[in-house]
Amino acid sequence: MKFSKLYAPTTKDAPKDATLPSHQYLIRAGFVSQAGSGLYNFLPMGKIVFDKIKAIVKEEMDETGAQEIQMGVVTSADLWKQSGRYDAFGKELCRFKDRKENEFVLGPTHEEVVVDIVRNRINSYKQLPLHLYQITTKFRDEARPRFGLLRGREFTMKDGYSFHEDEVCMKKEFAVMEATYTKIFTRLGLDFRAVEADSGAIGGSGSKEFMVLADNGEDDIVVCEKCSYAANIEAAKRAKKTTTIEAPIADLAKFKTPNMKTIEDVCQFLRVDAFYSIKAVVKKAIYIDKEEIVVFFIRGCDTLQETKAINACGALDLVDAELDEMQKVGLHAGFIGPVGLECVKFYIDKELREEKNLVCGANEEDYHWVGVSMFNFKEERYADLVAVNAGDTCACCGESLYVTKGIEVGHIFQLGQKYAKAMGATFLDKNGKAQPFFMGCYGIGVSRLVAVMIEASHDEKGCIWNKQTAPYLLDIIISNVKDEAQNAYATAIYEALTCEKYAVLLDDRNERFGFKIKDYELIGLPYALIVGKELEEGFVEIVERKTLEKTVVKQEDALSKIRELLA
Ligand code: ATP
Ligand code: MG
């Protein structure tokens, strides 16, 4: 490709809201253009990268025997009502009506549609297993579209769905997909981990996320220093927290604690370590048909993990409760405790089960209990509610855990029979009995990966592409296009490599050398060949983008040297 013909509108300035390198460079290097909040167009170079990633995903998926299909972006609302997700999916689901008042949704994921595709068509266990996948557009009306391609509203996902006669087969395919995803992300050259995950709105039992380790990741991942345990903080487990600090042994008694509304105040006043106190976190839970105040009790030294709390109460979302909302249901903010609490729904962190000698609010203005024992609560009240912290103990091996940042690039789920049951999709098993399918589903954020490649590899000058995903492998820069010798030499190399099917760029623009090299560094192709003044003495320069190291080579050796590098 000749740069003079390439549509790659590079700019010095990034949009104001572009805080991450990938967002800045994708726009500045002319890979994408923004069309609206969370909406992006791919320009020629962005499209090449996108297609290269897509090709790797497709190759590895096809290798497993999964079959590619293409489902519509617009899906009938009726299917979503059958699964129950028309309401449960919340505001991310974009619903609309046509001129005849028929209801539709823009597919944020395609479990419903794929179940409808096989329903009444796969009738016997003999036709199983089956794995169908697609690489297409999704739409999610994200609350906070941001970070460019990392969190768009319209984005491209590879989503695969497998159907099985039993749990064993479903788990087998899950393992195949885990191995396949590992291959895909390894081929892309990414530093990643498969971690235990929360299943979110998709539902089902076991699920694993593939996280690329990156400072700018939105996800916190908990990793063990010793064993292989790794989990998203939303699903992370730890060994029960203990302390060497002596317990404040006391009989149950009510203490006046005037105006002491925080854990710190109360603990200081009563001379108790926060470990032995119970903190009340009050939230407003949003359900499909109602809102309600819910209280979560955790140790004073812990923090509430929101996703775990949402799972415990089954809400769509949790928001902070206002003071007047708490008062209205009879709560005394700052003095809330589980003992004798009746006015609201509440949950207790499971690590508090059967603990003794605790301090908690007395549900009365200016009073706290001391010497509280946690024996008389119903089992349903207990749930895993707390965020695992760096330094907590690994439940698998007893070593220390640490927390790091990751970007989710893939998520694989064991769905079980959830969708098939809800939508009445059955097959006849070996005994001739109708059974709902066991399903798995497997997603990869293909457009997100375009940005992830940059997050994982860039410097202060621009992108640093690897050969697997670079839009072109080499930039042949003609220092002065008016110099005939430079032109002739560069063009000959360009034509030779193009003829050999190497994707190379020839910067033949009538621009200053400094301008061209800046563009080269910004776009970040793996190598550049600089054809400049030194050609008169018979020399050219090869630049490696990653290190920006320059190697001077004889003009007659350049081609073979480049072939070696690009191979
Ligand atoms: P997240 O927690 O980042 O919102 P998710 O759990 O909602 O992701 P899935 O439903 O598992 O994501 O979708 C599969 C994959 O699609 C994700 O692993 C991610 O790579 C990608 N993806 C999800 N939402 C977006 C988005 N808004 N923009 C770009 N890619 C996305
Ligand atoms: Mg999401």
XYZ file of C-alpha atoms and ligand atoms in Angstrom:
599
model
C 0.000 0.000 0.000
C 1.237 3.457 -0.844
C 0.804 5.884 2.039
C -0.124 8.611 -0.451
C -3.258 6.571 -1.263
C -4.003 5.192 2.230
C -6.880 6.722 4.156
C -5.196 7.071 7.556
C -6.041 10.513 8.919
C -3.387 10.853 11.636
C -3.567 13.750 14.089
C -1.512 15.221 16.912
C -4.479 15.629 19.230
C -6.596 13.046 20.929
C -10.213 13.708 21.915
C -10.582 15.187 25.416
C -12.347 12.146 26.838
C -9.637 9.765 25.599
C -7.748 8.953 28.781
C -6.275 5.589 27.820
C -3.404 5.061 25.356
C -5.424 2.649 23.221
C -8.252 5.152 22.850
C -5.863 8.005 22.054
C -3.731 6.089 19.575
C -6.632 4.405 17.789
C -8.013 7.859 16.979
C -4.686 9.668 16.517
C -3.241 7.015 14.202
C -6.428 6.937 12.135
C -7.514 3.374 12.951
C -11.044 4.342 13.968
C -13.318 7.349 14.047
C -15.957 8.027 16.656
C -19.570 8.196 15.508
C -21.228 8.863 18.860
C -21.083 7.787 22.480
C -19.754 4.217 22.406
C -20.057 4.063 18.601
C -17.036 3.674 16.316
C -16.230 3.291 12.631
C -13.235 1.242 11.560
C -11.010 2.990 9.017
C -8.792 0.970 6.638
C -5.955 0.156 9.042
C -8.316 -0.490 11.948
C -10.279 -2.832 9.708
C -7.144 -4.784 8.754
C -6.228 -5.312 12.422
C -9.817 -6.240 13.249
C -9.908 -8.785 10.400
C -6.581 -10.303 11.449
C -7.844 -10.862 14.999
C -11.112 -12.206 13.660
C -9.244 -14.625 11.377
C -7.241 -16.070 14.282
C -10.430 -16.524 16.324
C -12.225 -18.148 13.390
C -9.342 -20.480 12.570
C -9.136 -21.789 16.123
C -12.914 -22.096 16.486
C -13.244 -24.004 13.198
C -10.423 -26.293 14.311
C -12.616 -27.498 17.225
C -15.480 -28.439 14.928
C -17.687 -25.500 15.910
C -19.688 -24.213 12.928
C -19.944 -20.568 12.001
C -23.389 -19.046 11.529
C -24.691 -15.509 11.452
C -27.660 -14.434 13.541
C -29.499 -11.172 13.068
C -28.636 -8.156 15.181
C -32.340 -7.366 15.474
C -34.108 -10.057 17.473
C -37.734 -10.600 18.351
C -38.699 -9.408 21.832
C -40.903 -12.460 22.164
C -37.872 -14.760 22.509
C -36.552 -12.546 25.275
C -39.881 -12.750 27.058
C -39.741 -16.548 26.845
C -36.386 -16.640 28.618
C -37.460 -14.009 31.141
C -34.615 -11.701 30.206
C -36.760 -9.083 28.462
C -37.240 -7.513 31.887
C -34.284 -8.996 33.756
C -31.585 -7.663 31.429
C -32.209 -4.096 32.552
C -31.345 -0.894 30.766
C -28.446 -2.302 28.747
C -31.013 -4.031 26.538
C -32.081 -1.752 23.705
C -35.776 -2.358 23.030
C -37.742 -0.806 20.167
C -40.930 -1.130 18.133
C -41.523 -1.187 14.389
C -44.342 0.682 12.588
C -46.766 -2.128 13.401
C -45.960 -1.917 17.106
C -44.068 -5.226 17.048
C -41.412 -5.306 19.753
C -37.750 -6.033 19.082
C -34.418 -5.894 20.820
C -30.913 -5.294 19.500
C -29.024 -8.447 20.478
C -26.590 -7.863 23.351
C -25.900 -11.644 23.299
C -27.720 -14.437 21.459
C -28.694 -17.316 23.772
C -32.401 -16.854 23.032
C -31.972 -16.770 19.276
C -29.689 -19.783 19.096
C -32.054 -21.821 21.292
C -34.833 -20.914 18.882
C -32.633 -22.022 15.969
C -32.201 -25.568 17.317
C -35.553 -25.863 19.071
C -37.730 -28.479 17.325
C -34.935 -29.144 14.829
C -32.551 -31.125 17.010
C -34.807 -33.869 18.303
C -32.517 -36.684 19.326
C -29.399 -37.194 21.437
C -27.904 -38.704 18.259
C -27.687 -35.198 16.777
C -25.669 -33.926 19.736
C -23.273 -32.339 20.571
C -23.547 -29.230 18.413
C -21.593 -26.005 18.641
C -22.665 -22.950 16.636
C -20.791 -19.665 16.727
C -20.763 -16.282 15.050
C -18.586 -13.186 14.913
C -21.016 -10.299 14.664
C -22.240 -6.987 16.024
C -23.714 -6.680 19.502
C -25.460 -3.718 21.033
C -25.516 -2.972 24.761
C -26.685 0.382 25.991
C -23.819 0.533 28.495
C -24.303 2.929 31.407
C -20.793 4.301 30.906
C -19.484 3.760 27.400
C -15.834 4.772 27.637
C -12.243 3.926 26.850
C -12.881 3.778 23.110
C -13.226 0.250 21.762
C -12.788 -1.241 25.227
C -16.332 -0.402 26.261
C -18.469 0.507 23.307
C -22.214 0.291 22.974
C -21.945 -1.304 19.533
C -19.135 -3.854 19.438
C -18.164 -7.134 17.810
C -18.206 -10.361 19.730
C -17.399 -13.922 18.847
C -20.180 -15.791 20.590
C -20.471 -19.546 20.510
C -23.218 -21.770 21.914
C -22.960 -25.502 22.450
C -25.721 -28.069 23.010
C -25.264 -31.327 24.898
C -27.179 -34.337 26.131
C -25.732 -34.155 29.654
C -23.531 -32.263 32.063
C -20.481 -34.410 31.377
C -20.499 -33.515 27.668
C -21.100 -29.854 28.479
C -18.069 -29.827 30.780
C -15.965 -31.529 28.128
C -16.730 -28.771 25.633
C -16.035 -26.152 28.322
C -12.546 -27.631 28.683
C -12.075 -27.641 24.901
C -13.037 -23.961 24.814
C -10.708 -23.114 27.677
C -7.863 -24.696 25.711
C -8.963 -22.993 22.482
C -9.139 -19.550 24.098
C -5.703 -20.163 25.562
C -4.430 -20.866 22.038
C -6.114 -17.776 20.604
C -4.753 -15.342 23.192
C -1.317 -16.963 23.019
C -1.283 -16.524 19.226
C -2.194 -12.878 19.737
C 0.872 -12.562 21.953
C -1.055 -11.461 25.041
C -0.135 -11.875 28.713
C -3.366 -13.312 30.129
C -4.914 -15.452 32.850
C -8.027 -17.608 32.940
C -9.809 -16.641 36.164
C -12.883 -17.782 38.072
C -15.744 -15.418 37.412
C -19.225 -14.304 38.320
C -21.772 -15.331 35.708
C -23.669 -12.023 35.612
C -26.836 -11.604 33.559
C -25.973 -14.611 31.387
C -26.528 -16.962 34.333
C -25.664 -20.627 34.726
C -23.157 -22.415 36.914
C -19.388 -22.406 36.350
C -17.749 -19.638 34.362
C -14.234 -18.449 33.612
C -12.986 -15.151 32.311
C -9.879 -14.563 30.261
C -8.136 -11.480 31.549
C -5.295 -9.663 29.892
C -3.066 -8.271 32.619
C -2.919 -4.513 32.055
C -2.532 -1.496 34.348
C -5.534 0.186 32.766
C -7.872 -2.768 33.231
C -11.351 -2.138 34.635
C -11.409 -5.458 36.483
C -9.655 -6.337 39.724
C -8.277 -9.838 39.746
C -7.204 -11.729 42.803
C -4.180 -13.935 42.221
C -2.379 -16.327 44.573
C 1.335 -15.804 45.029
C 1.965 -19.534 45.153
C -0.691 -21.747 43.581
C -2.641 -21.307 40.339
C -5.701 -19.731 41.984
C -6.915 -16.623 40.167
C -10.379 -15.061 40.238
C -12.211 -11.915 39.366
C -12.738 -9.956 42.587
C -16.486 -10.351 41.961
C -16.114 -14.095 42.539
C -12.895 -14.330 44.542
C -12.772 -16.538 47.628
C -10.378 -16.409 50.540
C -9.679 -18.499 53.598
C -11.777 -17.223 56.515
C -10.176 -14.118 57.957
C -8.614 -14.512 61.407
C -6.751 -12.224 63.789
C -4.193 -12.541 66.555
C -5.809 -9.626 68.380
C -7.586 -10.863 71.492
C -11.378 -10.914 71.419
C -13.212 -8.380 73.618
C -14.919 -11.017 75.765
C -18.147 -9.644 77.248
C -21.711 -10.579 78.142
C -24.419 -9.223 75.929
C -25.025 -5.626 76.948
C -26.245 -2.394 75.467
C -23.858 0.582 75.587
C -24.600 4.237 75.084
C -22.460 5.425 72.161
C -23.621 9.003 71.619
C -23.205 10.258 68.052
C -20.798 7.450 67.197
C -21.928 6.557 63.752
C -18.783 5.174 62.155
C -16.954 1.917 62.825
C -13.804 3.904 63.706
C -15.619 6.037 66.315
C -17.393 3.108 67.930
C -14.336 0.854 67.978
C -12.150 3.561 69.439
C -14.727 4.423 72.078
C -15.308 0.805 73.103
C -11.629 -0.143 72.615
C -12.465 -2.959 70.254
C -10.623 -3.863 67.066
C -12.698 -3.373 63.901
C -12.337 -7.119 63.268
C -14.775 -7.685 66.144
C -17.336 -5.143 64.931
C -20.194 -5.540 62.491
C -20.625 -2.909 59.830
C -24.024 -2.303 58.204
C -23.977 -1.338 54.531
C -27.393 -0.052 53.497
C -28.387 -0.212 49.821
C -31.469 0.304 47.737
C -32.025 -2.845 45.704
C -33.633 -2.419 42.282
C -35.807 -5.318 41.159
C -37.861 -5.718 37.977
C -41.044 -4.616 39.696
C -39.958 -2.853 42.905
C -37.279 -1.078 44.902
C -36.444 -1.976 48.458
C -33.942 -1.120 51.198
C -31.594 -4.004 51.996
C -28.876 -4.128 54.665
C -25.639 -6.132 54.319
C -23.696 -6.938 57.485
C -19.960 -7.522 57.232
C -16.978 -7.268 59.552
C -15.957 -3.698 60.328
C -12.570 -4.296 58.697
C -14.071 -5.622 55.436
C -15.670 -3.945 52.434
C -18.831 -5.014 50.643
C -18.324 -6.563 47.203
C -21.202 -5.201 45.148
C -21.581 -8.089 42.690
C -21.658 -10.604 45.534
C -24.271 -8.440 47.271
C -26.376 -8.301 44.098
C -26.196 -12.077 43.783
C -27.195 -12.516 47.431
C -30.405 -10.484 47.163
C -31.150 -11.283 43.514
C -31.547 -7.625 42.566
C -30.842 -6.185 39.121
C -28.778 -3.435 40.674
C -27.863 -1.823 43.992
C -27.619 1.905 44.582
C -26.701 3.859 47.715
C -29.627 4.422 50.067
C -30.408 8.020 51.068
C -30.758 8.977 54.713
C -34.477 9.746 54.416
C -35.091 6.405 52.722
C -33.418 4.654 55.666
C -35.447 6.636 58.191
C -38.650 5.885 56.336
C -38.220 2.124 56.836
C -37.234 2.615 60.495
C -33.457 2.313 60.301
C -31.213 4.380 62.578
C -28.227 5.167 60.374
C -24.985 4.566 62.280
C -26.681 2.296 64.795
C -27.890 -0.581 62.653
C -27.241 -4.167 63.720
C -28.613 -7.626 62.843
C -29.832 -8.410 66.389
C -33.572 -7.873 66.556
C -33.701 -6.215 63.159
C -37.110 -6.753 61.621
C -37.988 -3.723 59.547
C -35.913 -4.623 56.469
C -34.454 -7.491 54.486
C -30.864 -8.204 55.506
C -27.928 -10.487 54.731
C -24.861 -11.392 56.796
C -21.414 -12.269 55.524
C -20.821 -15.985 55.945
C -17.548 -15.434 57.787
C -19.596 -14.027 60.694
C -21.490 -17.303 61.127
C -21.177 -18.509 64.735
C -18.743 -15.728 65.659
C -18.829 -14.358 69.211
C -17.861 -11.259 71.210
C -18.897 -8.830 68.522
C -20.010 -5.212 68.619
C -22.915 -3.997 66.497
C -25.580 -1.305 66.315
C -28.600 -1.747 68.607
C -31.174 -0.352 66.124
C -31.743 2.483 68.531
C -30.357 6.018 68.296
C -27.002 6.311 70.156
C -26.775 2.664 71.274
C -24.588 -0.335 70.359
C -24.551 -3.917 71.592
C -21.379 -5.577 72.860
C -20.868 -9.321 73.465
C -23.001 -10.300 70.475
C -23.002 -13.946 69.310
C -24.113 -14.878 65.804
C -26.069 -18.050 66.424
C -29.722 -17.405 65.886
C -29.909 -16.395 62.256
C -31.512 -18.410 59.515
C -29.086 -20.046 57.082
C -30.641 -18.091 54.155
C -29.331 -14.866 55.645
C -25.708 -15.894 55.166
C -23.887 -15.211 51.924
C -20.397 -14.433 50.679
C -20.454 -10.639 50.687
C -16.960 -9.281 51.141
C -14.268 -8.103 48.776
C -11.047 -10.078 48.977
C -8.067 -7.829 49.675
C -4.374 -8.011 48.957
C -2.762 -9.920 51.817
C -5.796 -12.145 52.487
C -5.124 -15.872 52.599
C -5.633 -18.198 49.626
C -8.389 -20.744 50.325
C -6.601 -23.316 48.162
C -3.053 -23.246 49.494
C -2.854 -20.877 52.467
C -0.427 -18.465 50.835
C -0.986 -14.760 50.428
C -3.236 -13.281 47.715
C -2.553 -10.123 45.724
C -4.766 -7.973 43.533
C -3.938 -6.864 40.012
C -5.754 -5.223 37.083
C -7.098 -6.991 34.052
C -9.132 -6.405 30.894
C -11.712 -9.065 30.153
C -11.232 -10.405 26.635
C -13.209 -13.618 26.893
C -15.796 -15.309 29.074
C -16.861 -18.944 28.953
C -19.949 -20.285 30.721
C -21.503 -23.593 31.659
C -25.134 -22.615 31.278
C -26.674 -25.940 32.172
C -30.363 -26.250 31.300
C -31.382 -22.693 32.209
C -32.269 -21.429 28.728
C -33.469 -24.709 27.266
C -35.836 -25.157 30.231
C -37.167 -21.608 30.111
C -37.728 -21.785 26.372
C -38.959 -25.374 26.182
C -36.127 -26.690 23.994
C -35.878 -30.447 24.430
C -34.523 -33.564 22.738
C -35.191 -37.256 23.240
C -32.489 -38.951 25.317
C -31.267 -42.577 25.077
C -34.354 -43.750 26.953
C -36.718 -41.861 24.691
C -37.417 -39.263 27.364
C -37.682 -35.540 26.549
C -34.864 -33.552 28.197
C -33.909 -29.881 28.025
C -30.501 -29.361 26.386
C -27.421 -28.709 28.466
C -25.714 -25.654 27.050
C -22.436 -23.793 27.181
C -21.718 -20.334 25.822
C -18.417 -18.743 24.989
C -17.661 -15.099 24.181
C -14.636 -13.193 22.927
C -14.553 -9.397 22.612
C -13.151 -9.163 19.083
C -13.379 -5.368 18.680
C -12.247 -4.882 22.288
C -9.152 -6.920 21.416
C -8.107 -4.301 18.850
C -7.734 -1.854 21.752
C -6.308 -4.480 24.097
C -3.437 -5.126 21.680
C -2.462 -1.470 22.108
C -2.995 -1.383 25.888
C -0.693 -4.383 26.105
C 1.952 -2.913 23.820
C 2.659 0.793 23.333
C 5.016 3.553 24.449
C 4.771 7.317 24.764
C 5.133 7.693 20.979
C 2.411 5.331 19.853
C 1.357 1.756 19.165
C 3.778 -1.161 19.000
C 2.120 -3.881 16.883
C 3.324 -7.432 16.778
C 3.504 -9.263 13.465
C 0.320 -11.268 14.150
C -1.909 -8.206 14.270
C -0.042 -5.314 12.599
C -1.901 -3.663 9.710
C 1.372 -3.742 7.732
C 4.661 -5.334 8.718
C 7.030 -2.727 7.342
C 6.992 0.981 6.531
C 9.406 1.907 3.753
C 10.056 5.581 4.299
C 11.406 7.643 1.431
C 13.186 10.482 3.163
C 12.993 12.838 0.192
C 10.529 11.909 -2.548
C 12.193 14.358 -4.926
C 15.362 12.289 -4.847
C 15.118 9.902 -7.779
C 17.599 7.362 -6.467
C 15.722 7.106 -3.137
C 12.431 6.732 -4.963
C 13.708 4.069 -7.311
C 15.378 2.040 -4.569
C 12.413 2.189 -2.159
C 9.926 1.360 -4.892
C 11.967 -1.664 -5.995
C 12.030 -3.042 -2.432
C 8.324 -2.302 -2.043
C 7.452 -4.093 -5.257
C 9.615 -7.102 -4.471
C 8.020 -7.572 -1.030
C 4.492 -6.900 -2.266
C 5.043 -9.468 -4.981
C 5.995 -11.952 -2.257
C 2.677 -11.128 -0.494
C 4.188 -9.271 2.433
C 1.905 -6.500 3.677
C 4.130 -3.430 3.438
C 3.553 0.296 3.353
C 5.525 2.712 1.181
C 5.613 6.214 2.597
C 5.834 8.079 -0.684
C 4.146 11.230 0.605
C 5.672 14.568 -0.204
C 6.263 15.382 3.462
C 9.248 16.142 5.631
C 11.160 13.147 7.010
C 10.436 14.197 10.608
C 6.705 14.143 9.928
C 6.858 10.695 8.373
C 8.908 9.166 11.172
C 6.450 10.579 13.730
C 3.594 8.906 11.852
C 5.615 5.694 11.736
C 6.121 5.733 15.495
C 2.476 6.611 16.132
C 1.074 3.890 13.870
C 3.666 1.475 15.205
C 4.335 -1.054 12.436
C 6.898 -3.663 13.575
C 9.684 -2.395 11.247
C 10.652 0.569 9.104
C 13.172 0.834 6.298
C 14.556 4.330 6.011
C 15.801 5.262 2.590
C 17.649 8.560 3.021
C 20.760 10.496 2.143
C 23.049 7.603 3.122
C 21.841 5.787 0.035
C 24.399 7.826 -1.909
C 27.079 5.907 0.033
C 25.163 2.671 -0.451
C 23.475 2.384 2.975
C 19.906 2.272 4.336
C 18.539 1.889 7.879
C 16.213 -0.681 9.416
C 14.280 0.405 12.521
C 12.632 -1.929 14.988
C 9.559 -0.202 16.428
C 9.633 -2.010 19.767
C 13.126 -0.798 20.730
C 13.465 2.016 18.171
C 16.911 0.552 17.491
C 18.418 1.387 14.125
C 20.620 -0.939 12.096
C 22.570 0.367 9.137
C 22.702 -2.161 6.296
C 24.241 -2.153 2.826
C 21.623 -1.367 0.233
C 22.090 -4.745 -1.473
C 21.585 -6.633 1.837
C 18.417 -4.849 2.933
C 15.919 -7.082 1.137
C 17.213 -10.361 2.516
C 17.538 -8.862 5.996
C 13.918 -7.666 5.840
C 12.690 -11.039 4.602
C 14.347 -12.579 7.646
C 12.637 -10.122 9.996
C 9.186 -10.453 8.429
C 9.188 -14.228 8.048
P -17.831 -6.559 31.036
O -17.762 -7.097 32.433
O -16.506 -6.013 30.561
O -18.976 -5.642 30.806
P -19.368 -8.780 30.193
O -19.175 -9.716 31.316
O -20.572 -7.961 30.126
O -18.069 -7.818 30.106
P -19.795 -10.891 28.269
O -21.249 -10.754 28.305
O -19.170 -12.071 28.882
O -19.115 -9.550 28.833
O -19.316 -10.740 26.761
C -18.230 -11.466 26.183
C -17.079 -10.556 25.807
O -17.511 -9.424 25.043
C -16.382 -9.929 26.997
O -15.423 -10.814 27.510
C -15.747 -8.692 26.413
O -14.472 -8.999 25.876
C -16.691 -8.310 25.296
N -17.514 -7.148 25.674
C -18.520 -7.112 26.571
N -19.056 -5.886 26.660
C -18.363 -5.110 25.782
C -18.444 -3.736 25.407
N -19.355 -2.935 25.949
N -17.576 -3.268 24.470
C -16.664 -4.094 23.908
N -16.547 -5.388 24.221
C -17.375 -5.907 25.145
Mg -20.964 -5.986 30.567
